[in-house]
C-alpha cells in the first residue's frame, strides 16, 4: 500500500484556490448592496490584484516573490485568507511542499474556508505529511478529511488512514481501517483488491497476532480462492493453533491435508508424501494409495522417489489385506459405544464411500464414548464431499471452540466456493 500523492494530490491542490483568489477583483464589480462585507484595505487590494495577475499569467515564481510582502500588509482575516490562497496556488505549482503545508495550515484554520474545501485541504495536508513519513502527524488530517466527507480521486482514504495507523504502530486501528475500506468497496458494488487482504495478514502476522491473521487469511481465500492461498492459510492455522496450546495430532493433520487435497492446495512431493504417511499410520491404505496416484498424475510425485514408492507399496499390500467393511459395520452397530462405528466410518471416509461414512459417524455420535469434535469434523467432511452443503455447514457450525472449530470454518469457506 502506498500513499496516494501523485496526480490526485496535484489535482486537489490546484483546484483548491482559483475561486478564492479571484475574490478581491470580483468584489470590485459587485453593487454595494450585493458585495460581501470584506475587510480589505485599498493598499492591500492593489497589491493583491498584482499577485493575482501574475498567477493568471502562470508566473508563479514572480507571484511567490511578492507574497511575503503581501503577507506583511495583511492585518485583517480576509486579507490573510487571500494570501493563504495565493500561497497555496504558487507553492503547488512550484512543487514547494513546505510552502503548500504552510498555506494549508492557514486555510484549514481559517473561518472563511468552506467545509468542502476544508475536507480537500485536510486530505492534501495529511497526504503531504505521509509523504514525509510522519505517519502519526498525518492521521488527524486524514481522519478529519474523511469526517468532512472528502473522497479523493484515484485513492482510498480509509486505506491511507490504515497505512498511517499501521506505520505509527496502531495495529488494531489500522486493520480496522482496512476492513472499513473493503466494506466501502463492497457497498459500492466493487471487489476490494487481494493486496488489501494480504497487507492485513502480513501486518497481523508480523505483529504476533496469528489468530487474527488466520481469520483474515480465511477472508482472503473466500474472496480470492487459490491453491497457494489455501496452503498458506492452513499452515498458518496450524502454527497459530500450536501457539495457543492446541495438540496438532495425526488425526487433525490428516483432516487439514484432506482440505488441502479438496482445495487443490497440495504443493510438491513432500505434501503428498506427508499426506500418504498420515493416512497409512491411521490405518487408511486406500487413501494413502489414492493420494500418491493423484500426485503422480499431476506430475508432482516422481516415479523415482524411493520413500514415496515404499509408502505406495505398503499401502497396496495393506489394501489387499483388508477384508470387507460390511462385517465390521454390523459389529459396530451392536457395540456398546461409538468407538467401533467411528473406526469403520474412518475406513469408509478413507476409501471415499462418503455416504456410508456419514451413516457410521452418526451412529458413533449416537452411541457416545467418542471425541465429538473429531467425529463431527469428519461427518461434516463426508457430507461436504457428497455435495450436501447445507447439512455439512450445520454440522461444522456445531463444532465449538478449539482447533477443530477453526478448521470447520475453513471447510465451510471451501464449501461456499465449491458451490
mmCIF file of C-alpha atoms in Angstrom:
data_model
loop_
_atom_site.group_PDB
_atom_site.id
_atom_site.type_symbol
_atom_site.label_atom_id
_atom_site.label_comp_id
_atom_site.label_asym_id
_atom_site.label_seq_id
_atom_site.Cartn_x
_atom_site.Cartn_y
_atom_site.Cartn_z
ATOM 1 C CA UNK A 1 0.000 0.000 0.000
ATOM 2 C CA UNK A 2 1.404 3.377 -0.930
ATOM 3 C CA UNK A 3 0.388 6.926 -0.178
ATOM 4 C CA UNK A 4 -1.703 8.392 -2.976
ATOM 5 C CA UNK A 5 0.124 11.651 -3.505
ATOM 6 C CA UNK A 6 0.820 11.817 -7.211
ATOM 7 C CA UNK A 7 -1.737 13.075 -9.732
ATOM 8 C CA UNK A 8 -4.525 13.117 -7.161
ATOM 9 C CA UNK A 9 -2.560 15.413 -4.887
ATOM 10 C CA UNK A 10 -1.645 17.827 -7.667
ATOM 11 C CA UNK A 11 -5.236 17.981 -8.854
ATOM 12 C CA UNK A 12 -6.547 18.539 -5.342
ATOM 13 C CA UNK A 13 -4.164 21.386 -4.652
ATOM 14 C CA UNK A 14 -4.547 23.134 -7.979
ATOM 15 C CA UNK A 15 -8.335 23.023 -7.749
ATOM 16 C CA UNK A 16 -8.336 24.377 -4.216
ATOM 17 C CA UNK A 17 -7.558 28.031 -4.820
ATOM 18 C CA UNK A 18 -8.829 29.707 -8.019
ATOM 19 C CA UNK A 19 -12.300 30.659 -6.792
ATOM 20 C CA UNK A 20 -10.902 32.256 -3.672
ATOM 21 C CA UNK A 21 -8.014 34.075 -5.347
ATOM 22 C CA UNK A 22 -10.268 35.943 -7.691
ATOM 23 C CA UNK A 23 -12.485 37.302 -4.916
ATOM 24 C CA UNK A 24 -10.641 40.640 -4.496
ATOM 25 C CA UNK A 25 -11.098 41.538 -8.163
ATOM 26 C CA UNK A 26 -14.645 40.207 -8.333
ATOM 27 C CA UNK A 27 -15.660 42.217 -5.301
ATOM 28 C CA UNK A 28 -14.865 45.455 -7.151
ATOM 29 C CA UNK A 29 -17.545 44.662 -9.707
ATOM 30 C CA UNK A 30 -20.398 43.968 -7.312
ATOM 31 C CA UNK A 31 -23.021 46.503 -6.393
ATOM 32 C CA UNK A 32 -22.599 47.897 -2.916
ATOM 33 C CA UNK A 33 -25.666 46.115 -1.558
ATOM 34 C CA UNK A 34 -24.547 42.763 -3.043
ATOM 35 C CA UNK A 35 -20.901 42.973 -2.090
ATOM 36 C CA UNK A 36 -19.747 40.814 0.812
ATOM 37 C CA UNK A 37 -18.518 42.665 3.853
ATOM 38 C CA UNK A 38 -14.836 42.162 3.156
ATOM 39 C CA UNK A 39 -12.224 43.782 5.333
ATOM 40 C CA UNK A 40 -9.634 44.662 2.714
ATOM 41 C CA UNK A 41 -7.652 47.878 2.627
ATOM 42 C CA UNK A 42 -7.163 49.707 -0.674
ATOM 43 C CA UNK A 43 -3.398 49.245 -0.452
ATOM 44 C CA UNK A 44 -3.763 45.507 0.110
ATOM 45 C CA UNK A 45 -6.313 45.193 -2.718
ATOM 46 C CA UNK A 46 -3.961 46.871 -5.173
ATOM 47 C CA UNK A 47 -1.026 44.619 -4.222
ATOM 48 C CA UNK A 48 -3.239 41.505 -4.186
ATOM 49 C CA UNK A 49 -4.526 42.147 -7.717
ATOM 50 C CA UNK A 50 -0.924 42.427 -8.914
ATOM 51 C CA UNK A 51 -0.148 38.982 -7.414
ATOM 52 C CA UNK A 52 -3.352 37.572 -8.860
ATOM 53 C CA UNK A 53 -2.450 38.776 -12.337
ATOM 54 C CA UNK A 54 0.956 37.093 -12.077
ATOM 55 C CA UNK A 55 -0.760 33.847 -11.113
ATOM 56 C CA UNK A 56 -3.183 34.143 -14.051
ATOM 57 C CA UNK A 57 -0.148 34.639 -16.314
ATOM 58 C CA UNK A 58 1.342 31.468 -14.748
ATOM 59 C CA UNK A 59 4.306 33.456 -13.458
ATOM 60 C CA UNK A 60 4.281 31.547 -10.187
ATOM 61 C CA UNK A 61 7.865 32.402 -9.342
ATOM 62 C CA UNK A 62 7.096 36.100 -9.729
ATOM 63 C CA UNK A 63 3.939 35.792 -7.638
ATOM 64 C CA UNK A 64 5.787 33.868 -4.920
ATOM 65 C CA UNK A 65 8.423 36.600 -4.729
ATOM 66 C CA UNK A 66 5.755 39.136 -3.746
ATOM 67 C CA UNK A 67 3.861 37.014 -1.212
ATOM 68 C CA UNK A 68 5.948 37.779 1.864
ATOM 69 C CA UNK A 69 5.479 41.499 1.275
ATOM 70 C CA UNK A 70 1.747 40.994 0.709
ATOM 71 C CA UNK A 71 1.587 38.880 3.871
ATOM 72 C CA UNK A 72 3.203 41.700 5.829
ATOM 73 C CA UNK A 73 0.453 44.058 4.624
ATOM 74 C CA UNK A 74 -2.325 41.702 5.742
ATOM 75 C CA UNK A 75 -3.875 42.841 9.017
ATOM 76 C CA UNK A 76 -7.465 41.610 8.607
ATOM 77 C CA UNK A 77 -8.574 37.952 8.498
ATOM 78 C CA UNK A 78 -9.949 38.375 4.952
ATOM 79 C CA UNK A 79 -6.567 39.629 3.778
ATOM 80 C CA UNK A 80 -4.784 36.684 5.396
ATOM 81 C CA UNK A 81 -7.273 34.364 3.686
ATOM 82 C CA UNK A 82 -6.353 35.709 0.230
ATOM 83 C CA UNK A 83 -2.636 35.492 0.949
ATOM 84 C CA UNK A 84 -3.023 31.854 2.024
ATOM 85 C CA UNK A 85 -4.893 31.042 -1.203
ATOM 86 C CA UNK A 86 -2.249 32.792 -3.316
ATOM 87 C CA UNK A 87 0.476 30.936 -1.443
ATOM 88 C CA UNK A 88 -1.276 27.604 -1.950
ATOM 89 C CA UNK A 89 -1.552 28.106 -5.709
ATOM 90 C CA UNK A 90 2.024 29.260 -6.163
ATOM 91 C CA UNK A 91 3.551 26.644 -3.854
ATOM 92 C CA UNK A 92 1.612 23.809 -5.507
ATOM 93 C CA UNK A 93 2.714 24.864 -8.978
ATOM 94 C CA UNK A 94 6.319 25.316 -7.842
ATOM 95 C CA UNK A 95 6.214 21.897 -6.112
ATOM 96 C CA UNK A 96 7.131 23.602 -2.862
ATOM 97 C CA UNK A 97 5.810 21.192 -0.217
ATOM 98 C CA UNK A 98 6.834 23.364 2.716
ATOM 99 C CA UNK A 99 5.024 26.371 1.250
ATOM 100 C CA UNK A 100 1.972 24.235 0.458
ATOM 101 C CA UNK A 101 1.828 22.963 4.033
ATOM 102 C CA UNK A 102 2.160 26.492 5.406
ATOM 103 C CA UNK A 103 -0.752 27.670 3.254
ATOM 104 C CA UNK A 104 -2.892 24.640 4.064
ATOM 105 C CA UNK A 105 -2.459 25.116 7.813
ATOM 106 C CA UNK A 106 -3.690 28.692 7.476
ATOM 107 C CA UNK A 107 -6.643 27.742 5.290
ATOM 108 C CA UNK A 108 -7.686 24.784 7.455
ATOM 109 C CA UNK A 109 -7.858 27.045 10.490
ATOM 110 C CA UNK A 110 -9.489 29.994 8.699
ATOM 111 C CA UNK A 111 -13.227 30.598 9.328
ATOM 112 C CA UNK A 112 -13.812 31.636 5.689
ATOM 113 C CA UNK A 113 -12.829 28.178 4.375
ATOM 114 C CA UNK A 114 -15.902 26.300 3.140
ATOM 115 C CA UNK A 115 -16.470 22.761 4.534
ATOM 116 C CA UNK A 116 -15.983 21.190 1.103
ATOM 117 C CA UNK A 117 -12.654 22.961 0.732
ATOM 118 C CA UNK A 118 -11.731 22.091 4.315
ATOM 119 C CA UNK A 119 -12.098 18.389 3.501
ATOM 120 C CA UNK A 120 -9.825 18.729 0.494
ATOM 121 C CA UNK A 121 -7.285 20.836 2.386
ATOM 122 C CA UNK A 122 -7.120 18.360 5.268
ATOM 123 C CA UNK A 123 -6.683 15.499 2.828
ATOM 124 C CA UNK A 124 -3.813 17.158 0.971
ATOM 125 C CA UNK A 125 -2.182 18.210 4.261
ATOM 126 C CA UNK A 126 -2.330 14.622 5.511
ATOM 127 C CA UNK A 127 -1.130 13.195 2.221
ATOM 128 C CA UNK A 128 1.877 15.504 2.105
ATOM 129 C CA UNK A 129 2.700 14.525 5.671
ATOM 130 C CA UNK A 130 2.525 10.832 4.766
ATOM 131 C CA UNK A 131 4.994 11.581 2.002
ATOM 132 C CA UNK A 132 7.345 12.867 4.697
ATOM 133 C CA UNK A 133 6.849 9.597 6.644
ATOM 134 C CA UNK A 134 5.315 11.489 9.576
ATOM 135 C CA UNK A 135 2.547 8.941 9.988
ATOM 136 C CA UNK A 136 1.194 9.894 13.406
ATOM 137 C CA UNK A 137 1.135 13.571 12.388
ATOM 138 C CA UNK A 138 -0.739 12.772 9.172
ATOM 139 C CA UNK A 139 -3.539 10.866 10.885
ATOM 140 C CA UNK A 140 -5.614 13.747 12.325
ATOM 141 C CA UNK A 141 -5.726 15.462 8.914
ATOM 142 C CA UNK A 142 -6.762 12.316 7.055
ATOM 143 C CA UNK A 143 -9.408 11.422 9.626
ATOM 144 C CA UNK A 144 -10.777 14.987 9.529
ATOM 145 C CA UNK A 145 -10.963 14.811 5.727
ATOM 146 C CA UNK A 146 -12.942 11.583 5.997
ATOM 147 C CA UNK A 147 -15.233 13.098 8.644
ATOM 148 C CA UNK A 148 -15.915 16.012 6.293
ATOM 149 C CA UNK A 149 -16.925 13.566 3.568
ATOM 150 C CA UNK A 150 -13.971 14.133 1.264
ATOM 151 C CA UNK A 151 -13.416 11.419 -1.373
ATOM 152 C CA UNK A 152 -10.053 11.622 -3.189
ATOM 153 C CA UNK A 153 -9.840 10.939 -6.914
ATOM 154 C CA UNK A 154 -7.931 7.751 -7.642
ATOM 155 C CA UNK A 155 -7.345 6.918 -3.995
ATOM 156 C CA UNK A 156 -8.942 5.301 -0.979
ATOM 157 C CA UNK A 157 -8.963 7.439 2.131
ATOM 158 C CA UNK A 158 -9.663 4.561 4.509
ATOM 159 C CA UNK A 159 -6.626 2.786 3.092
ATOM 160 C CA UNK A 160 -4.398 5.821 3.572
ATOM 161 C CA UNK A 161 -5.641 6.128 7.156
ATOM 162 C CA UNK A 162 -4.866 2.438 7.627
ATOM 163 C CA UNK A 163 -1.356 2.955 6.303
ATOM 164 C CA UNK A 164 -0.742 5.851 8.673
ATOM 165 C CA UNK A 165 -2.124 3.906 11.628
ATOM 166 C CA UNK A 166 -0.100 0.797 10.885
ATOM 167 C CA UNK A 167 3.103 2.720 10.235
ATOM 168 C CA UNK A 168 2.677 4.592 13.509
ATOM 169 C CA UNK A 169 2.252 1.343 15.451
ATOM 170 C CA UNK A 170 -1.566 1.290 15.711
ATOM 171 C CA UNK A 171 -2.047 -2.290 14.505
ATOM 172 C CA UNK A 172 -5.664 -2.893 15.563
ATOM 173 C CA UNK A 173 -6.838 0.509 14.356
ATOM 174 C CA UNK A 174 -5.008 0.073 11.042
ATOM 175 C CA UNK A 175 -6.538 -3.329 10.375
ATOM 176 C CA UNK A 176 -9.977 -1.939 11.280
ATOM 177 C CA UNK A 177 -9.456 0.792 8.670
ATOM 178 C CA UNK A 178 -8.527 -1.799 6.035
ATOM 179 C CA UNK A 179 -11.733 -3.610 6.967
ATOM 180 C CA UNK A 180 -13.663 -0.339 6.508
ATOM 181 C CA UNK A 181 -12.006 0.186 3.116
ATOM 182 C CA UNK A 182 -13.004 -3.306 1.976
ATOM 183 C CA UNK A 183 -16.576 -2.846 3.157
ATOM 184 C CA UNK A 184 -16.776 0.527 1.418
ATOM 185 C CA UNK A 185 -15.730 -1.134 -1.843
ATOM 186 C CA UNK A 186 -18.319 -3.867 -1.376
ATOM 187 C CA UNK A 187 -21.023 -1.288 -0.617
ATOM 188 C CA UNK A 188 -20.139 0.430 -3.889
ATOM 189 C CA UNK A 189 -20.547 -2.850 -5.766
ATOM 190 C CA UNK A 190 -16.814 -3.388 -6.256
ATOM 191 C CA UNK A 191 -14.428 -6.077 -5.098
ATOM 192 C CA UNK A 192 -11.510 -4.935 -2.954
ATOM 193 C CA UNK A 193 -8.074 -5.881 -4.336
ATOM 194 C CA UNK A 194 -6.465 -9.026 -2.945
ATOM 195 C CA UNK A 195 -3.436 -6.962 -1.896
ATOM 196 C CA UNK A 196 -5.541 -5.284 0.826
ATOM 197 C CA UNK A 197 -6.242 -8.652 2.445
ATOM 198 C CA UNK A 198 -2.619 -9.686 2.083
ATOM 199 C CA UNK A 199 -1.457 -6.450 3.684
ATOM 200 C CA UNK A 200 -3.674 -7.036 6.731
ATOM 201 C CA UNK A 201 -2.493 -10.649 7.017
ATOM 202 C CA UNK A 202 1.150 -9.618 6.751
ATOM 203 C CA UNK A 203 0.900 -6.894 9.391
ATOM 204 C CA UNK A 204 -1.073 -9.098 11.802
ATOM 205 C CA UNK A 205 1.330 -11.979 11.340
ATOM 206 C CA UNK A 206 4.374 -9.773 11.875
ATOM 207 C CA UNK A 207 2.646 -8.185 14.856
ATOM 208 C CA UNK A 208 2.300 -11.582 16.533
ATOM 209 C CA UNK A 209 -1.490 -11.761 16.130
ATOM 210 C CA UNK A 210 -1.592 -15.177 14.476
ATOM 211 C CA UNK A 211 -5.246 -15.907 15.302
ATOM 212 C CA UNK A 212 -6.368 -12.645 13.687
ATOM 213 C CA UNK A 213 -4.029 -13.324 10.756
ATOM 214 C CA UNK A 214 -5.701 -16.703 10.253
ATOM 215 C CA UNK A 215 -9.139 -15.072 10.296
ATOM 216 C CA UNK A 216 -8.022 -12.602 7.630
ATOM 217 C CA UNK A 217 -6.500 -15.433 5.598
ATOM 218 C CA UNK A 218 -9.940 -17.033 5.677
ATOM 219 C CA UNK A 219 -11.429 -13.810 4.329
ATOM 220 C CA UNK A 220 -8.718 -13.588 1.692
ATOM 221 C CA UNK A 221 -9.270 -17.077 0.321
ATOM 222 C CA UNK A 222 -13.040 -16.566 0.487
ATOM 223 C CA UNK A 223 -12.657 -13.503 -1.749
ATOM 224 C CA UNK A 224 -9.723 -14.793 -3.830
ATOM 225 C CA UNK A 225 -9.599 -18.608 -3.739
ATOM 226 C CA UNK A 226 -6.356 -20.102 -4.980
ATOM 227 C CA UNK A 227 -4.338 -23.230 -4.195
ATOM 228 C CA UNK A 228 -1.432 -21.147 -2.889
ATOM 229 C CA UNK A 229 -3.775 -19.085 -0.698
ATOM 230 C CA UNK A 230 -5.338 -22.215 0.767
ATOM 231 C CA UNK A 231 -1.969 -23.801 1.502
ATOM 232 C CA UNK A 232 -0.675 -20.681 3.266
ATOM 233 C CA UNK A 233 -3.891 -20.248 5.249
ATOM 234 C CA UNK A 234 -3.916 -23.816 6.509
ATOM 235 C CA UNK A 235 -0.266 -23.833 7.530
ATOM 236 C CA UNK A 236 -0.712 -20.544 9.392
ATOM 237 C CA UNK A 237 -3.822 -22.022 11.037
ATOM 238 C CA UNK A 238 -1.807 -24.999 12.341
ATOM 239 C CA UNK A 239 1.010 -22.745 13.522
ATOM 240 C CA UNK A 240 -1.266 -20.430 15.489
ATOM 241 C CA UNK A 241 -3.190 -23.427 16.897
ATOM 242 C CA UNK A 242 0.088 -24.808 18.301
ATOM 243 C CA UNK A 243 0.940 -21.417 19.786
ATOM 244 C CA UNK A 244 -2.445 -21.376 21.535
ATOM 245 C CA UNK A 245 -1.632 -24.744 23.107
ATOM 246 C CA UNK A 246 -3.695 -26.995 20.852
ATOM 247 C CA UNK A 247 -2.418 -30.506 20.163
ATOM 248 C CA UNK A 248 -1.891 -30.946 16.435
ATOM 249 C CA UNK A 249 -2.065 -34.735 16.375
ATOM 250 C CA UNK A 250 -2.040 -37.045 13.354
ATOM 251 C CA UNK A 251 -5.844 -37.015 13.135
ATOM 252 C CA UNK A 252 -6.044 -33.222 12.946
ATOM 253 C CA UNK A 253 -3.148 -33.036 10.485
ATOM 254 C CA UNK A 254 -4.874 -35.624 8.311
ATOM 255 C CA UNK A 255 -8.092 -33.594 8.211
ATOM 256 C CA UNK A 256 -6.091 -30.489 7.285
ATOM 257 C CA UNK A 257 -4.405 -32.412 4.459
ATOM 258 C CA UNK A 258 -7.836 -33.548 3.296
ATOM 259 C CA UNK A 259 -8.887 -29.924 2.917
ATOM 260 C CA UNK A 260 -5.648 -29.177 1.055
ATOM 261 C CA UNK A 261 -6.499 -32.029 -1.295
ATOM 262 C CA UNK A 262 -10.059 -30.811 -1.802
ATOM 263 C CA UNK A 263 -8.884 -27.241 -2.483
ATOM 264 C CA UNK A 264 -6.047 -28.463 -4.754
ATOM 265 C CA UNK A 265 -3.575 -26.868 -2.360
ATOM 266 C CA UNK A 266 -1.154 -29.800 -2.043
ATOM 267 C CA UNK A 267 2.185 -28.433 -3.177
ATOM 268 C CA UNK A 268 5.171 -30.551 -4.105
ATOM 269 C CA UNK A 269 6.245 -34.098 -3.446
ATOM 270 C CA UNK A 270 6.684 -33.533 0.282
ATOM 271 C CA UNK A 271 2.984 -32.691 0.752
ATOM 272 C CA UNK A 272 1.816 -35.853 -0.998
ATOM 273 C CA UNK A 273 4.332 -37.960 0.916
ATOM 274 C CA UNK A 274 3.269 -36.461 4.264
ATOM 275 C CA UNK A 275 -0.407 -36.992 3.457
ATOM 276 C CA UNK A 276 0.116 -40.638 2.405
ATOM 277 C CA UNK A 277 2.181 -41.339 5.507
ATOM 278 C CA UNK A 278 -0.501 -39.843 7.791
ATOM 279 C CA UNK A 279 -3.248 -41.863 6.114
ATOM 280 C CA UNK A 280 -1.248 -45.087 6.321
ATOM 281 C CA UNK A 281 -0.449 -44.508 10.008
ATOM 282 C CA UNK A 282 -4.158 -44.042 10.688
ATOM 283 C CA UNK A 283 -4.950 -47.368 9.005
ATOM 284 C CA UNK A 284 -6.252 -45.947 5.731
ATOM 285 C CA UNK A 285 -4.282 -47.626 2.914
ATOM 286 C CA UNK A 286 -6.978 -46.732 0.311
ATOM 287 C CA UNK A 287 -6.474 -43.027 0.950
ATOM 288 C CA UNK A 288 -2.668 -43.258 1.033
ATOM 289 C CA UNK A 289 -2.602 -45.075 -2.292
ATOM 290 C CA UNK A 290 -5.105 -42.722 -3.966
ATOM 291 C CA UNK A 291 -3.189 -39.598 -2.865
ATOM 292 C CA UNK A 292 0.099 -40.880 -4.296
ATOM 293 C CA UNK A 293 -1.629 -41.779 -7.558
ATOM 294 C CA UNK A 294 -3.075 -38.260 -7.764
ATOM 295 C CA UNK A 295 0.356 -36.757 -7.146
ATOM 296 C CA UNK A 296 1.897 -38.879 -9.896
ATOM 297 C CA UNK A 297 -0.893 -37.984 -12.338
ATOM 298 C CA UNK A 298 -0.347 -34.278 -11.582
ATOM 299 C CA UNK A 299 3.388 -34.603 -12.178
ATOM 300 C CA UNK A 300 4.149 -33.636 -8.580
ATOM 301 C CA UNK A 301 5.346 -37.046 -7.384
ATOM 302 C CA UNK A 302 8.264 -38.550 -9.273
ATOM 303 C CA UNK A 303 8.296 -42.248 -10.098
ATOM 304 C CA UNK A 304 11.889 -42.399 -8.834
ATOM 305 C CA UNK A 305 11.074 -41.178 -5.286
ATOM 306 C CA UNK A 306 12.160 -44.087 -3.091
ATOM 307 C CA UNK A 307 10.279 -43.020 0.072
ATOM 308 C CA UNK A 308 7.010 -42.426 -1.767
ATOM 309 C CA UNK A 309 7.342 -45.677 -3.678
ATOM 310 C CA UNK A 310 7.778 -47.556 -0.407
ATOM 311 C CA UNK A 311 4.661 -45.882 1.004
ATOM 312 C CA UNK A 312 2.760 -46.849 -2.133
ATOM 313 C CA UNK A 313 3.951 -50.472 -1.942
ATOM 314 C CA UNK A 314 2.980 -50.698 1.713
ATOM 315 C CA UNK A 315 -0.449 -49.137 1.062
ATOM 316 C CA UNK A 316 -1.096 -51.590 -1.788
ATOM 317 C CA UNK A 317 -0.209 -54.588 0.367
ATOM 318 C CA UNK A 318 -2.349 -53.418 3.252
ATOM 319 C CA UNK A 319 -5.271 -52.587 0.994
ATOM 320 C CA UNK A 320 -5.302 -56.154 -0.339
ATOM 321 C CA UNK A 321 -5.163 -57.497 3.218
ATOM 322 C CA UNK A 322 -8.205 -55.509 4.294
ATOM 323 C CA UNK A 323 -11.402 -57.504 4.383
ATOM 324 C CA UNK A 324 -14.919 -56.293 3.711
ATOM 325 C CA UNK A 325 -16.106 -53.467 5.906
ATOM 326 C CA UNK A 326 -19.657 -54.852 5.934
ATOM 327 C CA UNK A 327 -18.921 -57.304 8.731
ATOM 328 C CA UNK A 328 -17.207 -54.679 10.847
ATOM 329 C CA UNK A 329 -20.156 -52.384 10.231
ATOM 330 C CA UNK A 330 -22.548 -54.921 11.785
ATOM 331 C CA UNK A 331 -20.304 -55.320 14.834
ATOM 332 C CA UNK A 332 -20.074 -51.561 15.223
ATOM 333 C CA UNK A 333 -23.846 -51.214 15.158
ATOM 334 C CA UNK A 334 -24.119 -53.731 18.019
ATOM 335 C CA UNK A 335 -21.278 -52.270 20.120
ATOM 336 C CA UNK A 336 -21.884 -50.641 23.493
ATOM 337 C CA UNK A 337 -20.224 -47.358 22.498
ATOM 338 C CA UNK A 338 -19.402 -45.489 19.301
ATOM 339 C CA UNK A 339 -15.683 -46.280 19.002
ATOM 340 C CA UNK A 340 -16.090 -49.161 16.561
ATOM 341 C CA UNK A 341 -18.572 -47.181 14.434
ATOM 342 C CA UNK A 342 -16.136 -44.252 14.325
ATOM 343 C CA UNK A 343 -13.314 -46.559 13.161
ATOM 344 C CA UNK A 344 -15.434 -48.120 10.410
ATOM 345 C CA UNK A 345 -16.611 -44.653 9.364
ATOM 346 C CA UNK A 346 -12.949 -43.568 9.104
ATOM 347 C CA UNK A 347 -12.294 -46.514 6.775
ATOM 348 C CA UNK A 348 -15.286 -45.601 4.618
ATOM 349 C CA UNK A 349 -14.155 -41.954 4.522
ATOM 350 C CA UNK A 350 -10.639 -43.008 3.505
ATOM 351 C CA UNK A 351 -11.995 -45.179 0.706
ATOM 352 C CA UNK A 352 -14.281 -42.305 -0.414
ATOM 353 C CA UNK A 353 -17.546 -44.051 0.388
ATOM 354 C CA UNK A 354 -18.878 -40.840 1.857
ATOM 355 C CA UNK A 355 -22.497 -41.895 2.270
ATOM 356 C CA UNK A 356 -21.540 -44.898 4.401
ATOM 357 C CA UNK A 357 -19.027 -42.821 6.343
ATOM 358 C CA UNK A 358 -21.707 -40.262 7.255
ATOM 359 C CA UNK A 359 -24.076 -43.021 8.337
ATOM 360 C CA UNK A 360 -21.495 -44.623 10.657
ATOM 361 C CA UNK A 361 -20.313 -41.296 12.092
ATOM 362 C CA UNK A 362 -23.903 -40.564 13.096
ATOM 363 C CA UNK A 363 -24.123 -43.956 14.808
ATOM 364 C CA UNK A 364 -20.870 -43.218 16.643
ATOM 365 C CA UNK A 365 -22.229 -39.913 17.912
ATOM 366 C CA UNK A 366 -25.485 -41.539 18.958
ATOM 367 C CA UNK A 367 -23.724 -44.280 20.939
ATOM 368 C CA UNK A 368 -21.235 -41.860 22.516
ATOM 369 C CA UNK A 369 -17.843 -42.531 24.034
ATOM 370 C CA UNK A 370 -16.041 -40.783 21.150
ATOM 371 C CA UNK A 371 -14.330 -37.427 20.571
ATOM 372 C CA UNK A 372 -17.388 -35.457 19.409
ATOM 373 C CA UNK A 373 -15.352 -32.659 17.792
ATOM 374 C CA UNK A 374 -13.332 -35.148 15.734
ATOM 375 C CA UNK A 375 -16.362 -37.225 14.713
ATOM 376 C CA UNK A 376 -18.413 -34.135 13.819
ATOM 377 C CA UNK A 377 -15.486 -32.793 11.789
ATOM 378 C CA UNK A 378 -15.384 -35.972 9.753
ATOM 379 C CA UNK A 379 -19.149 -36.195 9.465
ATOM 380 C CA UNK A 380 -19.043 -32.658 8.036
ATOM 381 C CA UNK A 381 -16.250 -33.691 5.630
ATOM 382 C CA UNK A 382 -18.211 -36.738 4.465
ATOM 383 C CA UNK A 383 -21.290 -34.613 3.840
ATOM 384 C CA UNK A 384 -19.260 -31.888 2.146
ATOM 385 C CA UNK A 385 -17.603 -34.347 -0.226
ATOM 386 C CA UNK A 386 -21.059 -35.652 -1.192
ATOM 387 C CA UNK A 387 -22.156 -32.130 -2.047
ATOM 388 C CA UNK A 388 -24.615 -31.905 0.863
ATOM 389 C CA UNK A 389 -23.687 -28.299 1.546
ATOM 390 C CA UNK A 390 -26.440 -27.245 3.958
ATOM 391 C CA UNK A 391 -26.129 -30.377 6.091
ATOM 392 C CA UNK A 392 -22.346 -30.122 6.197
ATOM 393 C CA UNK A 393 -22.427 -26.450 7.211
ATOM 394 C CA UNK A 394 -24.861 -27.215 10.007
ATOM 395 C CA UNK A 395 -22.512 -29.882 11.363
ATOM 396 C CA UNK A 396 -19.458 -27.627 11.047
ATOM 397 C CA UNK A 397 -21.239 -24.773 12.825
ATOM 398 C CA UNK A 398 -21.949 -27.087 15.761
ATOM 399 C CA UNK A 399 -18.240 -27.609 16.490
ATOM 400 C CA UNK A 400 -17.484 -25.125 19.245
ATOM 401 C CA UNK A 401 -14.070 -23.982 20.426
ATOM 402 C CA UNK A 402 -10.601 -25.363 19.853
ATOM 403 C CA UNK A 403 -8.550 -26.041 16.762
ATOM 404 C CA UNK A 404 -11.278 -28.131 15.128
ATOM 405 C CA UNK A 405 -13.784 -25.284 15.286
ATOM 406 C CA UNK A 406 -11.336 -23.133 13.295
ATOM 407 C CA UNK A 407 -10.740 -25.959 10.825
ATOM 408 C CA UNK A 408 -14.510 -26.327 10.435
ATOM 409 C CA UNK A 409 -14.659 -22.638 9.477
ATOM 410 C CA UNK A 410 -12.144 -23.257 6.688
ATOM 411 C CA UNK A 411 -14.137 -26.247 5.455
ATOM 412 C CA UNK A 412 -17.235 -24.010 5.404
ATOM 413 C CA UNK A 413 -15.372 -21.432 3.283
ATOM 414 C CA UNK A 414 -14.379 -24.197 0.871
ATOM 415 C CA UNK A 415 -17.997 -25.387 0.710
ATOM 416 C CA UNK A 416 -19.170 -21.917 -0.282
ATOM 417 C CA UNK A 417 -16.520 -21.746 -3.001
ATOM 418 C CA UNK A 418 -17.281 -25.232 -4.268
ATOM 419 C CA UNK A 419 -20.919 -24.230 -4.666
#
